[in-house]
PDB file of C-alpha atoms and ligand atoms in Angstrom:
ATOM      1  CA  GLY A 135      56.935  31.957  13.841  1.00 47.00           C
ATOM      2  CA  TYR A 136      54.307  34.388  12.731  1.00 56.00           C
ATOM      3  CA  GLY A 137      53.742  35.310   9.100  1.00 61.00           C
ATOM      4  CA  CYS A 138      54.196  32.984   6.135  1.00 66.00           C
ATOM      5  CA  ALA A 139      57.696  32.713   4.629  1.00 63.00           C
ATOM      6  CA  MET A 140      56.813  32.411   0.962  1.00 62.00           C
ATOM      7  CA  CYS A 141      57.154  36.054  -0.097  1.00 65.00           C
ATOM      8  CA  VAL A 142      58.737  39.304   1.033  1.00 63.00           C
ATOM      9  CA  LEU A 143      55.479  40.528   2.575  1.00 64.00           C
ATOM     10  CA  ARG A 144      55.580  37.803   5.260  1.00 65.00           C
ATOM     11  CA  CYS A 145      51.933  38.547   5.974  1.00 68.00           C
ATOM     12  CA  PRO A 146      49.642  36.391   8.113  1.00 66.00           C
ATOM     13  CA  THR A 147      47.075  35.805   5.292  1.00 70.00           C
ATOM     14  CA  PHE A 148      48.015  32.120   4.976  1.00 71.00           C
ATOM     15  CA  GLY A 149      48.619  31.583   8.685  1.00 70.00           C
ATOM     16  CA  PRO A 150      51.858  31.056  10.527  1.00 72.00           C
ATOM     17  CA  ARG A 151      54.937  29.203   9.186  1.00 76.00           C
ATOM     18  CA  VAL A 152      54.610  25.429   9.207  1.00 83.00           C
ATOM     19  CA  SER A 153      57.418  23.413  10.783  1.00 88.00           C
ATOM     20  CA  LEU A 154      58.168  19.814   9.751  1.00 94.00           C
ATOM     21  CA  THR A 155      59.820  19.308  13.151  1.00 95.00           C
ATOM     22  CA  ALA A 156      56.640  20.367  14.969  1.00 93.00           C
ATOM     23  CA  LYS A 157      54.577  18.189  12.604  1.00 95.00           C
ATOM     24  CA  ALA A 158      56.799  15.251  13.613  1.00 96.00           C
ATOM     25  CA  GLY A 159      55.646  15.859  17.198  1.00 96.00           C
ATOM     26  CA  ILE A 160      58.885  17.401  18.470  1.00 96.00           C
ATOM     27  CA  VAL A 161      58.737  20.369  20.822  1.00 93.00           C
ATOM     28  CA  GLU A 162      60.781  23.159  19.256  1.00 92.00           C
ATOM     29  CA  ILE A 163      63.002  25.696  20.999  1.00 89.00           C
ATOM     30  CA  THR A 164      60.855  28.801  21.121  1.00 82.00           C
ATOM     31  CA  ALA A 165      61.072  32.065  22.991  1.00 69.00           C
ATOM     32  CA  GLU A 166      59.717  31.386  26.447  1.00 64.00           C
ATOM     33  CA  LYS A 167      59.831  32.602  30.000  1.00 53.00           C
ATOM     34  CA  GLY A 168      63.212  32.244  31.653  1.00 50.00           C
ATOM     35  CA  LEU A 169      65.268  32.513  28.467  1.00 52.00           C
ATOM     36  CA  PRO A 170      66.598  35.795  27.120  1.00 55.00           C
ATOM     37  CA  GLY A 171      64.698  36.911  24.019  1.00 65.00           C
ATOM     38  CA  PHE A 172      66.560  35.297  21.127  1.00 69.00           C
ATOM     39  CA  GLU A 173      64.002  35.996  18.451  1.00 71.00           C
ATOM     40  CA  ALA A 174      65.371  38.774  16.269  1.00 76.00           C
ATOM     41  CA  MET A 175      64.509  41.087  13.426  1.00 77.00           C
ATOM     42  CA  SER A 176      66.381  41.064  10.110  1.00 81.00           C
ATOM     43  CA  GLY A 177      68.981  43.810  10.339  1.00 83.00           C
ATOM     44  CA  SER A 178      68.794  45.131   6.800  1.00 88.00           C
ATOM     45  CA  CYS A 179      66.289  46.013   4.111  1.00 90.00           C
ATOM     46  CA  LYS A 180      66.449  47.008   0.463  1.00 93.00           C
ATOM     47  CA  LEU A 181      65.569  50.239  -1.303  1.00 95.00           C
ATOM     48  CA  ASP A 182      64.712  50.394  -4.976  1.00 96.00           C
ATOM     49  CA  LYS A 183      67.662  52.218  -6.596  1.00 97.00           C
ATOM     50  CA  LYS A 184      65.307  53.756  -9.171  1.00 97.00           C
ATOM     51  CA  SER A 185      63.612  55.647  -6.337  1.00 97.00           C
ATOM     52  CA  LEU A 186      66.858  57.293  -5.156  1.00 98.00           C
ATOM     53  CA  SER A 187      68.461  60.425  -6.625  1.00 98.00           C
ATOM     54  CA  PRO A 188      70.839  59.744  -9.571  1.00 98.00           C
ATOM     55  CA  ALA A 189      73.755  61.383  -7.721  1.00 97.00           C
ATOM     56  CA  LEU A 190      73.303  59.090  -4.720  1.00 97.00           C
ATOM     57  CA  VAL A 191      73.060  55.993  -6.932  1.00 98.00           C
ATOM     58  CA  LYS A 192      76.209  57.052  -8.826  1.00 98.00           C
ATOM     59  CA  ASN A 193      78.175  57.327  -5.567  1.00 97.00           C
ATOM     60  CA  LEU A 194      76.823  53.994  -4.377  1.00 97.00           C
ATOM     61  CA  GLU A 195      77.710  52.195  -7.598  1.00 97.00           C
ATOM     62  CA  GLN A 196      81.186  53.735  -7.774  1.00 97.00           C
ATOM     63  CA  ALA A 197      82.206  53.004  -4.163  1.00 97.00           C
ATOM     64  CA  GLY A 198      79.945  50.048  -3.347  1.00 97.00           C
ATOM     65  CA  VAL A 199      79.042  51.781  -0.089  1.00 97.00           C
ATOM     66  CA  VAL A 200      77.640  55.124   1.029  1.00 97.00           C
ATOM     67  CA  VAL A 201      77.736  56.331   4.648  1.00 97.00           C
ATOM     68  CA  ILE A 202      75.421  59.245   5.429  1.00 96.00           C
ATOM     69  CA  PRO A 203      75.662  60.842   8.896  1.00 96.00           C
ATOM     70  CA  LEU A 204      72.167  61.162  10.387  1.00 95.00           C
ATOM     71  CA  PRO A 205      70.788  64.135  12.343  1.00 93.00           C
ATOM     72  CA  GLU A 206      70.896  63.379  16.073  1.00 90.00           C
ATOM     73  CA  ALA A 207      67.089  63.216  16.299  1.00 88.00           C
ATOM     74  CA  PHE A 208      67.234  60.137  14.002  1.00 86.00           C
ATOM     75  CA  HIS A 209      69.715  58.148  16.138  1.00 85.00           C
ATOM     76  CA  VAL A 210      67.722  55.191  17.536  1.00 81.00           C
ATOM     77  CA  TYR A 211      70.089  52.949  19.501  1.00 76.00           C
ATOM     78  CA  SER A 212      67.326  50.668  20.854  1.00 74.00           C
ATOM     79  CA  ASN A 213      66.781  49.192  17.346  1.00 72.00           C
ATOM     80  CA  LEU A 214      70.330  47.753  17.345  1.00 74.00           C
ATOM     81  CA  ALA A 215      69.509  45.112  19.967  1.00 71.00           C
ATOM     82  CA  GLN A 216      66.785  43.614  17.751  1.00 70.00           C
ATOM     83  CA  LYS A 217      69.166  42.783  14.884  1.00 72.00           C
ATOM     84  CA  ALA A 218      69.748  39.122  13.944  1.00 71.00           C
ATOM     85  CA  CYS A 219      73.253  40.064  12.701  1.00 72.00           C
ATOM     86  CA  GLN A 220      74.952  41.182  15.905  1.00 72.00           C
ATOM     87  CA  GLN A 221      78.138  42.121  14.040  1.00 73.00           C
ATOM     88  CA  TYR A 222      76.215  45.110  12.692  1.00 73.00           C
ATOM     89  CA  ALA A 223      74.669  46.060  16.039  1.00 77.00           C
ATOM     90  CA  LEU A 224      77.239  48.841  16.450  1.00 81.00           C
ATOM     91  CA  PRO A 225      76.537  52.492  17.358  1.00 85.00           C
ATOM     92  CA  GLU A 226      77.884  53.567  13.930  1.00 89.00           C
ATOM     93  CA  PHE A 227      74.847  51.849  12.382  1.00 88.00           C
ATOM     94  CA  ALA A 228      72.532  54.066  14.491  1.00 89.00           C
ATOM     95  CA  ARG A 229      74.451  57.300  13.845  1.00 93.00           C
ATOM     96  CA  ASN A 230      74.736  56.802  10.087  1.00 94.00           C
ATOM     97  CA  LEU A 231      72.585  55.583   7.255  1.00 95.00           C
ATOM     98  CA  ILE A 232      74.711  52.900   5.591  1.00 95.00           C
ATOM     99  CA  LEU A 233      73.929  51.740   2.057  1.00 97.00           C
ATOM    100  CA  LEU A 234      75.627  48.814   0.287  1.00 97.00           C
ATOM    101  CA  ASP A 235      75.374  48.158  -3.436  1.00 97.00           C
ATOM    102  CA  THR A 236      74.031  44.608  -3.695  1.00 95.00           C
ATOM    103  CA  GLY A 237      72.025  45.256  -6.862  1.00 95.00           C
ATOM    104  CA  HIS A 238      69.343  47.003  -4.861  1.00 95.00           C
ATOM    105  CA  ALA A 239      70.495  49.593  -2.335  1.00 97.00           C
ATOM    106  CA  LYS A 240      70.891  47.501   0.827  1.00 96.00           C
ATOM    107  CA  LEU A 241      70.050  49.695   3.825  1.00 95.00           C
ATOM    108  CA  MET A 242      71.839  48.381   6.915  1.00 92.00           C
ATOM    109  CA  ALA A 243      69.016  49.011   9.383  1.00 89.00           C
ATOM    110  CA  ALA A 244      66.203  46.723  10.532  1.00 84.00           C
ATOM    111  CA  TYR A 245      63.848  49.488   9.483  1.00 83.00           C
ATOM    112  CA  PHE A 246      63.809  53.187   8.976  1.00 89.00           C
ATOM    113  CA  PRO A 247      60.488  55.065   8.939  1.00 89.00           C
ATOM    114  CA  LEU A 248      59.749  56.051   5.350  1.00 91.00           C
ATOM    115  CA  ASP A 249      58.527  59.539   6.264  1.00 91.00           C
ATOM    116  CA  LYS A 250      61.844  60.263   8.025  1.00 92.00           C
ATOM    117  CA  LEU A 251      63.900  58.628   5.269  1.00 94.00           C
ATOM    118  CA  ARG A 252      62.264  60.863   2.650  1.00 96.00           C
ATOM    119  CA  THR A 253      63.451  63.998   4.453  1.00 96.00           C
ATOM    120  CA  LEU A 254      67.105  63.055   3.723  1.00 96.00           C
ATOM    121  CA  LYS A 255      68.931  64.394   0.650  1.00 96.00           C
ATOM    122  CA  GLY A 256      68.598  61.971  -2.254  1.00 97.00           C
ATOM    123  CA  PHE A 257      65.778  59.966  -0.616  1.00 97.00           C
ATOM    124  CA  LYS A 258      62.772  62.212  -1.416  1.00 97.00           C
ATOM    125  CA  GLU A 259      61.090  59.533  -3.555  1.00 97.00           C
ATOM    126  CA  ALA A 260      62.581  56.509  -1.716  1.00 96.00           C
ATOM    127  CA  ARG A 261      60.659  53.231  -1.952  1.00 94.00           C
ATOM    128  CA  TYR A 262      61.314  49.939  -0.211  1.00 92.00           C
ATOM    129  CA  ALA A 263      61.961  46.835  -2.334  1.00 90.00           C
ATOM    130  CA  ASP A 264      62.095  44.480   0.650  1.00 85.00           C
ATOM    131  CA  PRO A 265      60.101  44.339   2.826  1.00 81.00           C
ATOM    132  CA  TYR A 266      57.389  46.032   0.791  1.00 76.00           C
ATOM    133  CA  ALA A 267      55.763  47.401   3.935  1.00 73.00           C
ATOM    134  CA  GLY A 268      59.140  48.976   4.834  1.00 74.00           C
ATOM    135  CA  GLY A 269      59.295  51.598   7.481  1.00 67.00           C
ATOM    136  CA  MET A 270      57.221  49.628  10.002  1.00 70.00           C
ATOM    137  CA  GLY A 271      59.427  46.598  10.682  1.00 73.00           C
ATOM    138  CA  ASN A 272      61.174  43.649   9.082  1.00 77.00           C
ATOM    139  CA  SER A 273      61.072  39.848   9.019  1.00 75.00           C
ATOM    140  CA  VAL A 274      61.113  38.179  12.425  1.00 76.00           C
ATOM    141  CA  ARG A 275      63.632  35.350  12.793  1.00 80.00           C
ATOM    142  CA  PHE A 276      64.488  32.545  15.265  1.00 83.00           C
ATOM    143  CA  MET A 277      60.913  32.000  16.424  1.00 80.00           C
ATOM    144  CA  ALA A 278      61.246  28.190  16.398  1.00 85.00           C
ATOM    145  CA  MET A 279      64.501  26.214  16.230  1.00 92.00           C
ATOM    146  CA  SER A 280      64.740  22.430  16.008  1.00 96.00           C
ATOM    147  CA  PRO A 281      66.514  20.604  18.827  1.00 97.00           C
ATOM    148  CA  CYS A 282      69.278  18.657  17.059  1.00 98.00           C
ATOM    149  CA  ASP A 283      72.668  17.087  17.693  1.00 98.00           C
ATOM    150  CA  ASP A 284      75.924  17.946  15.910  1.00 98.00           C
ATOM    151  CA  SER A 285      75.070  15.569  13.039  1.00 98.00           C
ATOM    152  CA  LEU A 286      71.992  17.805  12.557  1.00 98.00           C
ATOM    153  CA  LEU A 287      69.601  14.905  13.194  1.00 98.00           C
ATOM    154  CA  VAL A 288      66.521  16.370  14.899  1.00 98.00           C
ATOM    155  CA  THR A 289      66.465  14.990  18.430  1.00 98.00           C
ATOM    156  CA  GLY A 290      63.634  12.498  18.939  1.00 97.00           C
ATOM    157  CA  THR A 291      63.362  11.598  15.244  1.00 98.00           C
ATOM    158  CA  LYS A 292      65.015   8.815  13.270  1.00 96.00           C
ATOM    159  CA  ASN A 293      65.258  10.492   9.876  1.00 97.00           C
ATOM    160  CA  LEU A 294      64.697  14.255  10.024  1.00 98.00           C
ATOM    161  CA  PHE A 295      67.701  16.542   9.497  1.00 98.00           C
ATOM    162  CA  CYS A 296      67.757  20.308   9.725  1.00 98.00           C
ATOM    163  CA  ALA A 297      69.997  23.116   8.461  1.00 98.00           C
ATOM    164  CA  GLY A 298      70.503  26.875   8.578  1.00 97.00           C
ATOM    165  CA  GLU A 299      68.612  28.881  11.147  1.00 94.00           C
ATOM    166  CA  LYS A 300      66.597  25.785  12.218  1.00 95.00           C
ATOM    167  CA  THR A 301      69.763  24.222  13.742  1.00 98.00           C
ATOM    168  CA  GLY A 302      70.079  26.955  16.357  1.00 95.00           C
ATOM    169  CA  LEU A 303      71.171  30.551  16.693  1.00 94.00           C
ATOM    170  CA  LEU A 304      73.209  30.351  13.483  1.00 95.00           C
ATOM    171  CA  VAL A 305      73.131  33.294  11.054  1.00 93.00           C
ATOM    172  CA  GLY A 306      74.350  33.602   7.476  1.00 94.00           C
ATOM    173  CA  HIS A 307      74.532  32.217   3.973  1.00 95.00           C
ATOM    174  CA  THR A 308      77.845  30.341   4.425  1.00 97.00           C
ATOM    175  CA  GLU A 309      76.527  28.835   7.651  1.00 97.00           C
ATOM    176  CA  ALA A 310      73.329  27.729   5.856  1.00 97.00           C
ATOM    177  CA  ILE A 311      75.431  26.176   3.056  1.00 98.00           C
ATOM    178  CA  VAL A 312      77.713  24.293   5.484  1.00 97.00           C
ATOM    179  CA  THR A 313      74.842  22.903   7.539  1.00 98.00           C
ATOM    180  CA  GLY A 314      72.753  22.209   4.423  1.00 98.00           C
ATOM    181  CA  PHE A 315      75.591  20.118   2.943  1.00 97.00           C
ATOM    182  CA  LEU A 316      76.041  18.231   6.217  1.00 98.00           C
ATOM    183  CA  ALA A 317      72.312  17.596   6.721  1.00 98.00           C
ATOM    184  CA  GLY A 318      71.946  16.315   3.143  1.00 97.00           C
ATOM    185  CA  HIS A 319      75.100  14.208   3.410  1.00 97.00           C
ATOM    186  CA  ASN A 320      73.895  12.644   6.666  1.00 98.00           C
ATOM    187  CA  ALA A 321      70.464  11.902   5.200  1.00 97.00           C
ATOM    188  CA  VAL A 322      72.237   9.849   2.492  1.00 97.00           C
ATOM    189  CA  ARG A 323      74.523   8.206   5.074  1.00 97.00           C
ATOM    190  CA  LEU A 324      71.431   7.134   6.999  1.00 97.00           C
ATOM    191  CA  LEU A 325      69.953   5.574   3.839  1.00 96.00           C
ATOM    192  CA  ALA A 326      73.281   3.842   3.148  1.00 95.00           C
ATOM    193  CA  GLY A 327      73.339   2.383   6.677  1.00 95.00           C
ATOM    194  CA  ARG A 328      76.491   4.365   7.575  1.00 96.00           C
ATOM    195  CA  GLU A 329      77.280   6.137  10.844  1.00 97.00           C
ATOM    196  CA  LEU A 330      76.290   9.812  10.809  1.00 98.00           C
ATOM    197  CA  MET A 331      79.058  12.383  10.260  1.00 98.00           C
ATOM    198  CA  VAL A 332      79.897  15.014  12.856  1.00 98.00           C
ATOM    199  CA  LEU A 333      82.368  17.572  11.496  1.00 98.00           C
ATOM    200  CA  PRO A 334      85.400  17.833  13.826  1.00 98.00           C
ATOM    201  CA  SER A 335      86.131  20.930  15.881  1.00 97.00           C
ATOM    202  CA  GLU A 336      89.542  21.243  14.147  1.00 98.00           C
ATOM    203  CA  LEU A 337      87.537  22.757  11.269  1.00 98.00           C
ATOM    204  CA  ALA A 338      85.637  26.022  11.661  1.00 98.00           C
ATOM    205  CA  CYS A 339      82.552  24.512  10.035  1.00 97.00           C
ATOM    206  CA  GLY A 340      82.504  21.692  12.614  1.00 98.00           C
ATOM    207  CA  ASP A 341      83.416  23.897  15.540  1.00 98.00           C
ATOM    208  CA  ILE A 342      80.687  26.461  14.855  1.00 98.00           C
ATOM    209  CA  ILE A 343      78.015  23.735  15.063  1.00 98.00           C
ATOM    210  CA  SER A 344      79.274  22.092  18.263  1.00 98.00           C
ATOM    211  CA  TYR A 345      80.204  25.414  19.934  1.00 98.00           C
ATOM    212  CA  MET A 346      76.791  26.896  19.160  1.00 97.00           C
ATOM    213  CA  HIS A 347      74.989  23.820  20.501  1.00 98.00           C
ATOM    214  CA  ARG A 348      77.086  23.869  23.705  1.00 98.00           C
ATOM    215  CA  GLN A 349      76.534  27.597  24.172  1.00 97.00           C
ATOM    216  CA  MET A 350      72.789  27.227  23.643  1.00 94.00           C
ATOM    217  CA  LYS A 351      72.663  25.084  26.787  1.00 93.00           C
ATOM    218  CA  THR A 352      73.860  28.094  28.801  1.00 91.00           C
ATOM    219  CA  PRO A 353      71.511  31.013  29.548  1.00 80.00           C
ATOM    220  CA  GLY A 354      74.077  33.563  28.317  1.00 86.00           C
ATOM    221  CA  GLY A 355      74.613  31.609  25.108  1.00 90.00           C
ATOM    222  CA  MET A 356      70.939  31.926  24.196  1.00 87.00           C
ATOM    223  CA  GLY A 357      71.412  35.684  23.975  1.00 86.00           C
ATOM    224  CA  GLU A 358      74.049  35.439  21.216  1.00 90.00           C
ATOM    225  CA  LYS A 359      74.027  34.698  17.477  1.00 92.00           C
ATOM    226  CA  TYR A 360      76.747  32.586  15.867  1.00 96.00           C
ATOM    227  CA  THR A 361      78.214  33.486  12.479  1.00 96.00           C
ATOM    228  CA  PHE A 362      81.572  33.307  10.694  1.00 96.00           C
ATOM    229  CA  SER A 363      81.225  36.954   9.770  1.00 92.00           C
ATOM    230  CA  GLY A 364      81.475  38.631  13.163  1.00 89.00           C
ATOM    231  CA  SER A 365      80.502  38.876  16.819  1.00 89.00           C
ATOM    232  CA  VAL A 366      81.349  36.097  19.324  1.00 95.00           C
ATOM    233  CA  TYR A 367      82.143  33.334  16.863  1.00 97.00           C
ATOM    234  CA  PHE A 368      84.499  35.425  14.734  1.00 96.00           C
ATOM    235  CA  ARG A 369      86.427  36.314  17.912  1.00 96.00           C
ATOM    236  CA  ARG A 370      86.567  32.611  18.816  1.00 97.00           C
ATOM    237  CA  MET A 371      87.927  31.694  15.361  1.00 98.00           C
ATOM    238  CA  GLN A 372      90.687  34.268  15.753  1.00 97.00           C
ATOM    239  CA  GLU A 373      91.556  33.177  19.308  1.00 97.00           C
ATOM    240  CA  THR A 374      91.667  29.461  18.471  1.00 97.00           C
ATOM    241  CA  GLY A 375      93.514  29.827  15.161  1.00 97.00           C
ATOM    242  CA  LEU A 376      90.532  28.483  13.214  1.00 97.00           C
ATOM    243  CA  TYR A 377      90.370  31.640  11.087  1.00 97.00           C
ATOM    244  CA  LEU A 378      92.274  31.038   7.853  1.00 96.00           C
ATOM    245  CA  THR A 379      92.037  32.853   4.529  1.00 95.00           C
ATOM    246  CA  ASP A 380      94.745  30.935   2.665  1.00 97.00           C
ATOM    247  CA  VAL A 381      92.963  28.361   0.497  1.00 97.00           C
ATOM    248  CA  ALA A 382      95.965  25.986   0.362  1.00 98.00           C
ATOM    249  CA  GLN A 383      96.204  25.976   4.176  1.00 97.00           C
ATOM    250  CA  ILE A 384      92.473  25.275   4.427  1.00 97.00           C
ATOM    251  CA  HIS A 385      92.869  22.297   2.059  1.00 97.00           C
ATOM    252  CA  GLN A 386      95.747  21.013   4.216  1.00 98.00           C
ATOM    253  CA  ARG A 387      93.708  21.337   7.381  1.00 98.00           C
ATOM    254  CA  VAL A 388      90.795  19.408   5.873  1.00 98.00           C
ATOM    255  CA  ALA A 389      93.226  16.739   4.621  1.00 98.00           C
ATOM    256  CA  ARG A 390      94.760  16.428   8.124  1.00 98.00           C
ATOM    257  CA  VAL A 391      91.390  15.360   9.558  1.00 98.00           C
ATOM    258  CA  GLY A 392      90.870  12.974   6.620  1.00 98.00           C
ATOM    259  CA  LEU A 393      87.865  14.759   5.151  1.00 98.00           C
ATOM    260  CA  SER A 394      89.072  15.927   1.733  1.00 97.00           C
ATOM    261  CA  GLY A 395      86.331  15.448  -0.858  1.00 96.00           C
ATOM    262  CA  LEU A 396      83.796  14.404   1.807  1.00 96.00           C
ATOM    263  CA  PHE A 397      80.796  15.860   0.018  1.00 94.00           C
ATOM    264  CA  LYS A 398      81.865  14.368  -3.321  1.00 92.00           C
ATOM    265  CA  LEU A 399      81.667  10.809  -1.964  1.00 90.00           C
ATOM    266  CA  LYS A 400      79.104   8.654  -3.708  1.00 91.00           C
ATOM    267  CA  LEU A 401      77.560   6.720  -0.844  1.00 91.00           C
ATOM    268  CA  ILE A 402      74.747   4.973  -2.680  1.00 90.00           C
ATOM    269  CA  HIS A 403      75.581   3.245  -5.935  1.00 83.00           C
ATOM    270  CA  ASP A 404      73.084   3.271  -8.755  1.00 76.00           C
ATOM    271  CA  PRO A 405      72.325  -0.439  -9.387  1.00 70.00           C
ATOM    272  CA  SER A 406      71.489   0.172 -13.093  1.00 69.00           C
TER     273      SER A 406
HETATM  274  C1  LIG B 130      67.340  41.029   4.932  1.00 64.93           C
HETATM  275  C2  LIG B 130      68.397  39.993   5.175  1.00 64.93           C
HETATM  276  C3  LIG B 130      69.725  40.244   4.863  1.00 64.93           C
HETATM  277  C4  LIG B 130      70.712  39.279   5.067  1.00 64.93           C
HETATM  278  N1  LIG B 130      72.020  39.539   4.715  1.00 64.93           N
HETATM  279  C5  LIG B 130      72.952  38.579   4.812  1.00 64.93           C
HETATM  280  C6  LIG B 130      74.286  38.779   4.323  1.00 64.93           C
HETATM  281  O1  LIG B 130      74.628  39.829   3.790  1.00 64.93           O
HETATM  282  N2  LIG B 130      75.186  37.764   4.472  1.00 64.93           N
HETATM  283  C7  LIG B 130      74.837  36.563   5.031  1.00 64.93           C
HETATM  284  O2  LIG B 130      75.686  35.647   5.109  1.00 64.93           O
HETATM  285  N3  LIG B 130      73.590  36.349   5.502  1.00 64.93           N
HETATM  286  C8  LIG B 130      72.637  37.314   5.405  1.00 64.93           C
HETATM  287  N4  LIG B 130      71.358  37.089   5.858  1.00 64.93           N
HETATM  288  C9  LIG B 130      71.081  35.855   6.610  1.00 64.93           C
HETATM  289  C10 LIG B 130      70.841  34.674   5.695  1.00 64.93           C
HETATM  290  O3  LIG B 130      70.004  35.062   4.619  1.00 64.93           O
HETATM  291  C11 LIG B 130      70.152  33.574   6.520  1.00 64.93           C
HETATM  292  O4  LIG B 130      70.860  33.309   7.710  1.00 64.93           O
HETATM  293  C12 LIG B 130      70.059  32.306   5.693  1.00 64.93           C
HETATM  294  O5  LIG B 130      69.371  32.570   4.471  1.00 64.93           O
HETATM  295  C13 LIG B 130      69.322  31.227   6.478  1.00 64.93           C
HETATM  296  O6  LIG B 130      69.182  30.109   5.649  1.00 64.93           O
HETATM  297  P1  LIG B 130      68.035  29.073   5.942  1.00 64.93           P
HETATM  298  O7  LIG B 130      68.177  28.008   4.906  1.00 64.93           O
HETATM  299  O8  LIG B 130      68.051  28.691   7.391  1.00 64.93           O
HETATM  300  O9  LIG B 130      66.640  29.872   5.750  1.00 64.93           O
HETATM  301  P2  LIG B 130      66.047  30.606   4.472  1.00 64.93           P
HETATM  302  O10 LIG B 130      67.114  31.095   3.547  1.00 64.93           O
HETATM  303  O11 LIG B 130      65.074  31.578   5.046  1.00 64.93           O
HETATM  304  O12 LIG B 130      65.294  29.441   3.708  1.00 64.93           O
HETATM  305  C14 LIG B 130      64.137  28.839   4.223  1.00 64.93           C
HETATM  306  C15 LIG B 130      63.249  28.528   3.030  1.00 64.93           C
HETATM  307  O13 LIG B 130      62.177  27.691   3.460  1.00 64.93           O
HETATM  308  C16 LIG B 130      60.984  28.143   2.856  1.00 64.93           C
HETATM  309  N5  LIG B 130      59.891  27.671   3.728  1.00 64.93           N
HETATM  310  C17 LIG B 130      59.576  28.073   4.981  1.00 64.93           C
HETATM  311  N6  LIG B 130      58.538  27.360   5.456  1.00 64.93           N
HETATM  312  C18 LIG B 130      58.213  26.484   4.503  1.00 64.93           C
HETATM  313  C19 LIG B 130      57.225  25.445   4.408  1.00 64.93           C
HETATM  314  N7  LIG B 130      56.384  25.171   5.397  1.00 64.93           N
HETATM  315  N8  LIG B 130      57.172  24.736   3.266  1.00 64.93           N
HETATM  316  C20 LIG B 130      58.041  24.971   2.248  1.00 64.93           C
HETATM  317  N9  LIG B 130      59.004  25.933   2.293  1.00 64.93           N
HETATM  318  C21 LIG B 130      59.079  26.662   3.403  1.00 64.93           C
HETATM  319  C22 LIG B 130      61.123  29.637   2.773  1.00 64.93           C
HETATM  320  O14 LIG B 130      60.287  30.182   1.784  1.00 64.93           O
HETATM  321  C23 LIG B 130      62.611  29.787   2.435  1.00 64.93           C
HETATM  322  O15 LIG B 130      62.838  29.778   1.049  1.00 64.93           O
HETATM  323  C24 LIG B 130      70.354  38.046   5.640  1.00 64.93           C
HETATM  324  C25 LIG B 130      69.009  37.773   5.958  1.00 64.93           C
HETATM  325  C26 LIG B 130      68.045  38.735   5.718  1.00 64.93           C
HETATM  326  C27 LIG B 130      66.589  38.397   6.020  1.00 64.93           C
END
């Protein structure tokens, strides 16, 4: 994609992002003619709490969330479609300014023009903490994904594994952790001469990978984002019974497919 990824400015000073997959000679999945636009903008930004009025910060820290109805002239519904997190692409997020207390004040909008923001009560001195150039736009995501199979081996390579948003239209921290564990585990399996692991679809973390890859082969599926935390995949988890919150039941389900302690396995033994 465009803009380096090493700091919150994401400026083009050092050129575009460099992809190991592209360097390995593999053609990546990029936005092109014939596919719906899947590139997306980050759906939230951060305001420096010190720049907000003390009363607003007090409310935010007490409740964890503040919802401020916006004047109608500030409702911009077209921005919702650009969000990477489709679970927050709801009209309520256009009609209200929603702040979450994540340390900074997390503003649940891809961007909000600073001059307009400063007209709202409590925001007169507002400053962005991320992205610094807030008010004009946000980080652009999903510009280049690596073609890979469900073991996360990059297709066309023998030893390159990918994780997170490189594996496809997958959004979120938990999703990045799950795929990062699997990619790392499979890299070690490859070194140990073992067959690569594909997580089974009886587990949500296996199903999300295979479902996303299947969906990405359909034109409609390229217009979606896949995450445990909402939108199409959350509905699928509920419909298929994959959604569990009881930790003991989750342990049982993992045990049933014989994968308890998978990521604790020591596959290569230290000869010393
Ligand atoms: C503003 C914002 C808010 C979010 N809020 C949430 C949330 O509340 N909950 C949630 O679950 N998810 C959230 N997400 C999504 C989540 O952060 C991402 O889906 C997840 O971090 C993706 O993980 P990743 O490993 O694919 O990529 P990243 O976390 O982006 O990691 C990629 C890393 O690679 C580095 N890098 C890139 N190119 C190179 C190179 N050539 N050489 C070396 N290093 C390189 C980058 O600097 C970066 O550190 C949010 C994302 C954003 C941007």
